[in-house]
Each structure stands twice: as C-alpha cells, then as structure tokens.
Amino acid sequence: MGILGFGDGRFTSATGIGTDSSDNVYVTDGGSPETAVQKFTTNGTFITSWGSTGVGGDGQFISPGGVTVDSSDNAYVGDFGENNRIQKFDSNGNFLGKWGTTGSGDGQFINPALGIAADSLDNIYVADWGNNRIQKFDSNGNFITKWGTSGSGNGQFIRPANLAVDTSGNIFVVDEGNNRIQKFDRNGKFITKWGTEGTGDGQFDEPTGIAIDSSGNVYVVDRGNSRIQVFAPS
C-alpha cells in the first residue's frame, strides 16, 4: 500500500504503523500533517485519513510519529516537535482528546517520536525520547508512572526510540543509543536486557523499531545494519 507523494494513499515519510481489532492498518506520515494518519484495510485498500498542519489545535500536527490502537479501536498518535503531545481519535478520525506539553515534568514530553503502545488494559506507554524515560498513562491521558534516566545502566536510556507490549503486559524498549533492548514489567521494574553495538547476531547499530507476535517472539528493526532480527520470548 502507498506510493511516494502527498494525498490519500501516498506517503512522503511513513513513520508509524498500528492495527485495530479488525486488522485495519493505521499509518502515520511524518512529512504530511495534512494526511497525518491514514487508515487501510488489511489488503491495503484506502479507507480514510485525517489531520491538518498547526500548533496546538485539535487534530493538528507538526510531525506525526508513532500510532497505537486500543481495545476499542481508538487511535493514539504521537506529535513531536513543537506540539510534544499525544492525541486520541476514534476509528473514523474524530478527535477525542489530547495531553502533553513541552518539558520534563510528569505528562510533559520532549520529542515523543515513534514509541507509543497500548496494553490489554488500555494503558498507554510513551517513549519520551528527549527525556530518556518511559511514561505510562491511562486511556484518558492521566499520568500513572514513569521510569528511566539518562545513562547506560539497567533501566537507563540513551534515546529510547520505540517500545512494544507483550500479552503479559511486559514492556520492551528499544534503547537506541545503547544499542540494546530492555524489558520491564508493567510498573517499570527492570527484568532483563540484551544487545551490544556490532554486526553479529544479537548485536545492533541504532535499532529503531520493535514488534511482538502472539507467541511472544520479538522483532527488532536493526536500522544501521539494514536488517530485521527475531528473538525468542526468552
């Protein structure tokens, strides 16, 4: 689905992707706020799009980033850059709510670019890239908890680029600057980590994307090495 360009079914910089309960596919276009979110059937047939360019307005975007869909098929979209916020829409693109401003306080963000994911309870996890932390919210944007500081120790991050949640509610974070994956429980307690810088199996060069299948296998976009690596649940 999609070709280069502006408008429905076209992309200039496809950024984030998510699916709903009917396997419809939601794609964000970081280079086209006018069609910030596009929705397709599982076969790639265009359904609808929404968004416009602007600062602070409902449904407006500067740089649309990651997208995730909850159990009610509501879509949550990260909007980094000047807006530094999360916006919530129903499955037809109708605006439902928003939260976030620029800063380092609870519920504030610095470039929440790609990392956004929903768990089975519809809690929303956001990789707050510029603040080197993860923030957790309920589905209405109320702050629940946070974890992470700048560094290379367990539970620390250098540019947390993306994240995913498994069926048990564990959170897997792509720690881009440390070339590793870190795993936490739903409260942010560190469980394990893997990865070092390099080109060998299990090594990474600026990883950026992650997904988990129904069997718990972990797929990582190893950007600098131009490959995908797949890991068992263990």
C-alpha positions as a Python dict, from the first residue, in 0.01 Angstrom:
ca = {
    (1, 'M'): (0, 0, 0),
    (2, 'G'): (114, 354, -67),
    (3, 'I'): (337, 536, -316),
    (4, 'L'): (554, 845, -286),
    (5, 'G'): (363, 1172, -276),
    (6, 'F'): (102, 1377, -94),
    (7, 'G'): (-262, 1280, -53),
    (8, 'D'): (-469, 976, 29),
    (9, 'G'): (-279, 651, -17),
    (10, 'R'): (51, 835, -65),
    (11, 'F'): (337, 898, 178),
    (12, 'T'): (637, 1125, 196),
    (13, 'S'): (778, 979, 519),
    (14, 'A'): (581, 684, 655),
    (15, 'T'): (666, 689, 1025),
    (16, 'G'): (443, 475, 1247),
    (17, 'I'): (210, 179, 1199),
    (18, 'G'): (-59, 12, 1408),
    (19, 'T'): (-351, -227, 1365),
    (20, 'D'): (-701, -249, 1515),
    (21, 'S'): (-926, -541, 1614),
    (22, 'S'): (-1036, -587, 1250),
    (23, 'D'): (-677, -586, 1123),
    (24, 'N'): (-720, -245, 963),
    (25, 'V'): (-385, -71, 932),
    (26, 'Y'): (-312, 284, 1054),
    (27, 'V'): (-6, 460, 913),
    (28, 'T'): (132, 799, 1012),
    (29, 'D'): (315, 1020, 763),
    (30, 'G'): (573, 1235, 940),
    (31, 'G'): (617, 1450, 632),
    (32, 'S'): (249, 1523, 564),
    (33, 'P'): (44, 1662, 856),
    (34, 'E'): (-249, 1710, 616),
    (35, 'T'): (-283, 1332, 600),
    (36, 'A'): (-115, 1266, 934),
    (37, 'V'): (-298, 937, 982),
    (38, 'Q'): (-418, 712, 700),
    (39, 'K'): (-632, 402, 751),
    (40, 'F'): (-634, 100, 520),
    (41, 'T'): (-790, -245, 511),
    (42, 'T'): (-558, -539, 575),
    (43, 'N'): (-526, -570, 195),
    (44, 'G'): (-413, -210, 155),
    (45, 'T'): (-738, -53, 35),
    (46, 'F'): (-759, 310, 148),
    (47, 'I'): (-1040, 384, 398),
    (48, 'T'): (-989, 734, 537),
    (49, 'S'): (-734, 991, 654),
    (50, 'W'): (-723, 1283, 892),
    (51, 'G'): (-503, 1567, 1015),
    (52, 'S'): (-401, 1921, 936),
    (53, 'T'): (-95, 2138, 992),
    (54, 'G'): (-88, 2350, 1305),
    (55, 'V'): (28, 2412, 1659),
    (56, 'G'): (-196, 2321, 1950),
    (57, 'G'): (-524, 2273, 1766),
    (58, 'D'): (-731, 1957, 1792),
    (59, 'G'): (-634, 1719, 1515),
    (60, 'Q'): (-343, 1937, 1407),
    (61, 'F'): (13, 1809, 1375),
    (62, 'I'): (366, 1933, 1325),
    (63, 'S'): (538, 1594, 1296),
    (64, 'P'): (307, 1294, 1341),
    (65, 'G'): (501, 996, 1474),
    (66, 'G'): (405, 666, 1634),
    (67, 'V'): (49, 530, 1644),
    (68, 'T'): (-117, 263, 1857),
    (69, 'V'): (-476, 137, 1880),
    (70, 'D'): (-658, 31, 2198),
    (71, 'S'): (-920, -241, 2253),
    (72, 'S'): (-1200, -2, 2150),
    (73, 'D'): (-1018, 81, 1825),
    (74, 'N'): (-931, 431, 1938),
    (75, 'A'): (-605, 555, 1786),
    (76, 'Y'): (-336, 740, 1983),
    (77, 'V'): (-86, 941, 1779),
    (78, 'G'): (240, 1097, 1893),
    (79, 'D'): (302, 1452, 1771),
    (80, 'F'): (662, 1556, 1828),
    (81, 'G'): (836, 1881, 1755),
    (82, 'E'): (665, 2196, 1871),
    (83, 'N'): (347, 2020, 1984),
    (84, 'N'): (508, 1749, 2203),
    (85, 'R'): (184, 1570, 2282),
    (86, 'I'): (-37, 1266, 2229),
    (87, 'Q'): (-372, 1295, 2050),
    (88, 'K'): (-657, 1043, 2071),
    (89, 'F'): (-910, 972, 1792),
    (90, 'D'): (-1187, 724, 1731),
    (91, 'S'): (-1154, 475, 1445),
    (92, 'N'): (-1301, 727, 1198),
    (93, 'G'): (-1055, 1001, 1290),
    (94, 'N'): (-1286, 1204, 1514),
    (95, 'F'): (-1088, 1388, 1781),
    (96, 'L'): (-1139, 1256, 2136),
    (97, 'G'): (-868, 1414, 2349),
    (98, 'K'): (-505, 1518, 2388),
    (99, 'W'): (-238, 1555, 2652),
    (100, 'G'): (118, 1676, 2685),
    (101, 'T'): (323, 1995, 2660),
    (102, 'T'): (693, 2062, 2613),
    (103, 'G'): (901, 1995, 2922),
    (104, 'S'): (1036, 1737, 3166),
    (105, 'G'): (755, 1721, 3422),
    (106, 'D'): (503, 1443, 3458),
    (107, 'G'): (291, 1432, 3145),
    (108, 'Q'): (531, 1654, 2952),
    (109, 'F'): (746, 1542, 2659),
    (110, 'I'): (1049, 1622, 2451),
    (111, 'N'): (1004, 1455, 2111),
    (112, 'P'): (777, 1155, 2179),
    (113, 'A'): (852, 1038, 1826),
    (114, 'L'): (786, 672, 1749),
    (115, 'G'): (739, 492, 2079),
    (116, 'I'): (375, 456, 2180),
    (117, 'A'): (193, 137, 2272),
    (118, 'A'): (-126, 23, 2448),
    (119, 'D'): (-155, -275, 2683),
    (120, 'S'): (-456, -504, 2733),
    (121, 'L'): (-597, -265, 2995),
    (122, 'D'): (-570, 29, 2753),
    (123, 'N'): (-290, 192, 2946),
    (124, 'I'): (-71, 396, 2712),
    (125, 'Y'): (309, 382, 2727),
    (126, 'V'): (513, 657, 2562),
    (127, 'A'): (886, 658, 2490),
    (128, 'D'): (978, 1014, 2588),
    (129, 'W'): (1285, 1024, 2362),
    (130, 'G'): (1428, 1361, 2464),
    (131, 'N'): (1381, 1299, 2838),
    (132, 'N'): (1531, 947, 2827),
    (133, 'R'): (1236, 788, 3003),
    (134, 'I'): (911, 597, 2963),
    (135, 'Q'): (580, 745, 3079),
    (136, 'K'): (261, 550, 3147),
    (137, 'F'): (-92, 695, 3124),
    (138, 'D'): (-448, 571, 3137),
    (139, 'S'): (-656, 589, 2819),
    (140, 'N'): (-768, 944, 2905),
    (141, 'G'): (-413, 1072, 2939),
    (142, 'N'): (-395, 1075, 3318),
    (143, 'F'): (-37, 1022, 3435),
    (144, 'I'): (28, 693, 3618),
    (145, 'T'): (404, 647, 3648),
    (146, 'K'): (740, 694, 3478),
    (147, 'W'): (1085, 535, 3478),
    (148, 'G'): (1426, 594, 3328),
    (149, 'T'): (1712, 843, 3340),
    (150, 'S'): (1998, 919, 3103),
    (151, 'G'): (2272, 656, 3111),
    (152, 'S'): (2375, 301, 3030),
    (153, 'G'): (2280, 116, 3349),
    (154, 'N'): (1981, -112, 3396),
    (155, 'G'): (1666, 95, 3345),
    (156, 'Q'): (1856, 388, 3199),
    (157, 'F'): (1828, 505, 2839),
    (158, 'I'): (2004, 697, 2569),
    (159, 'R'): (1734, 791, 2317),
    (160, 'P'): (1456, 536, 2382),
    (161, 'A'): (1329, 514, 2026),
    (162, 'N'): (1037, 273, 2040),
    (163, 'L'): (855, 18, 2254),
    (164, 'A'): (609, -270, 2245),
    (165, 'V'): (394, -456, 2499),
    (166, 'D'): (351, -834, 2511),
    (167, 'T'): (39, -1029, 2612),
    (168, 'S'): (160, -1044, 2974),
    (169, 'G'): (193, -667, 2995),
    (170, 'N'): (572, -658, 2983),
    (171, 'I'): (724, -357, 2806),
    (172, 'F'): (1015, -396, 2564),
    (173, 'V'): (1204, -72, 2495),
    (174, 'V'): (1440, -4, 2205),
    (175, 'D'): (1730, 175, 2373),
    (176, 'E'): (1874, 320, 2054),
    (177, 'G'): (2178, 499, 2193),
    (178, 'N'): (2284, 195, 2397),
    (179, 'N'): (2221, -48, 2108),
    (180, 'R'): (2009, -281, 2317),
    (181, 'I'): (1659, -391, 2414),
    (182, 'Q'): (1539, -360, 2773),
    (183, 'K'): (1242, -545, 2922),
    (184, 'F'): (1030, -420, 3211),
    (185, 'D'): (712, -522, 3389),
    (186, 'R'): (402, -303, 3362),
    (187, 'N'): (517, -94, 3660),
    (188, 'G'): (859, -20, 3512),
    (189, 'K'): (1059, -277, 3712),
    (190, 'F'): (1365, -389, 3517),
    (191, 'I'): (1359, -755, 3410),
    (192, 'T'): (1637, -811, 3157),
    (193, 'K'): (1826, -667, 2861),
    (194, 'W'): (2017, -784, 2555),
    (195, 'G'): (2228, -639, 2278),
    (196, 'T'): (2557, -457, 2224),
    (197, 'E'): (2693, -249, 1939),
    (198, 'G'): (2804, -451, 1639),
    (199, 'T'): (2702, -653, 1336),
    (200, 'G'): (2684, -1003, 1482),
    (201, 'D'): (2374, -1197, 1583),
    (202, 'G'): (2208, -1018, 1875),
    (203, 'Q'): (2408, -701, 1818),
    (204, 'F'): (2265, -373, 1690),
    (205, 'D'): (2353, -49, 1519),
    (206, 'E'): (2096, 217, 1618),
    (207, 'P'): (1785, -5, 1641),
    (208, 'T'): (1460, 186, 1592),
    (209, 'G'): (1156, -43, 1563),
    (210, 'I'): (1007, -332, 1757),
    (211, 'A'): (705, -563, 1741),
    (212, 'I'): (591, -873, 1932),
    (213, 'D'): (379, -1152, 1785),
    (214, 'S'): (115, -1365, 1958),
    (215, 'S'): (379, -1624, 2052),
    (216, 'G'): (595, -1363, 2222),
    (217, 'N'): (868, -1355, 1958),
    (218, 'V'): (1037, -1015, 1939),
    (219, 'Y'): (1113, -849, 1603),
    (220, 'V'): (1365, -563, 1603),
    (221, 'V'): (1443, -319, 1321),
    (222, 'D'): (1823, -301, 1326),
    (223, 'R'): (1843, 16, 1120),
    (224, 'G'): (2218, 67, 1098),
    (225, 'N'): (2270, -294, 991),
    (226, 'S'): (1981, -282, 740),
    (227, 'R'): (1812, -593, 877),
    (228, 'I'): (1543, -737, 1099),
    (229, 'Q'): (1639, -962, 1390),
    (230, 'V'): (1394, -1203, 1554),
    (231, 'F'): (1432, -1327, 1912),
    (232, 'A'): (1253, -1595, 2110),
    (233, 'P'): (1047, -1491, 2414),
    (234, 'S'): (1336, -1587, 2640),
}
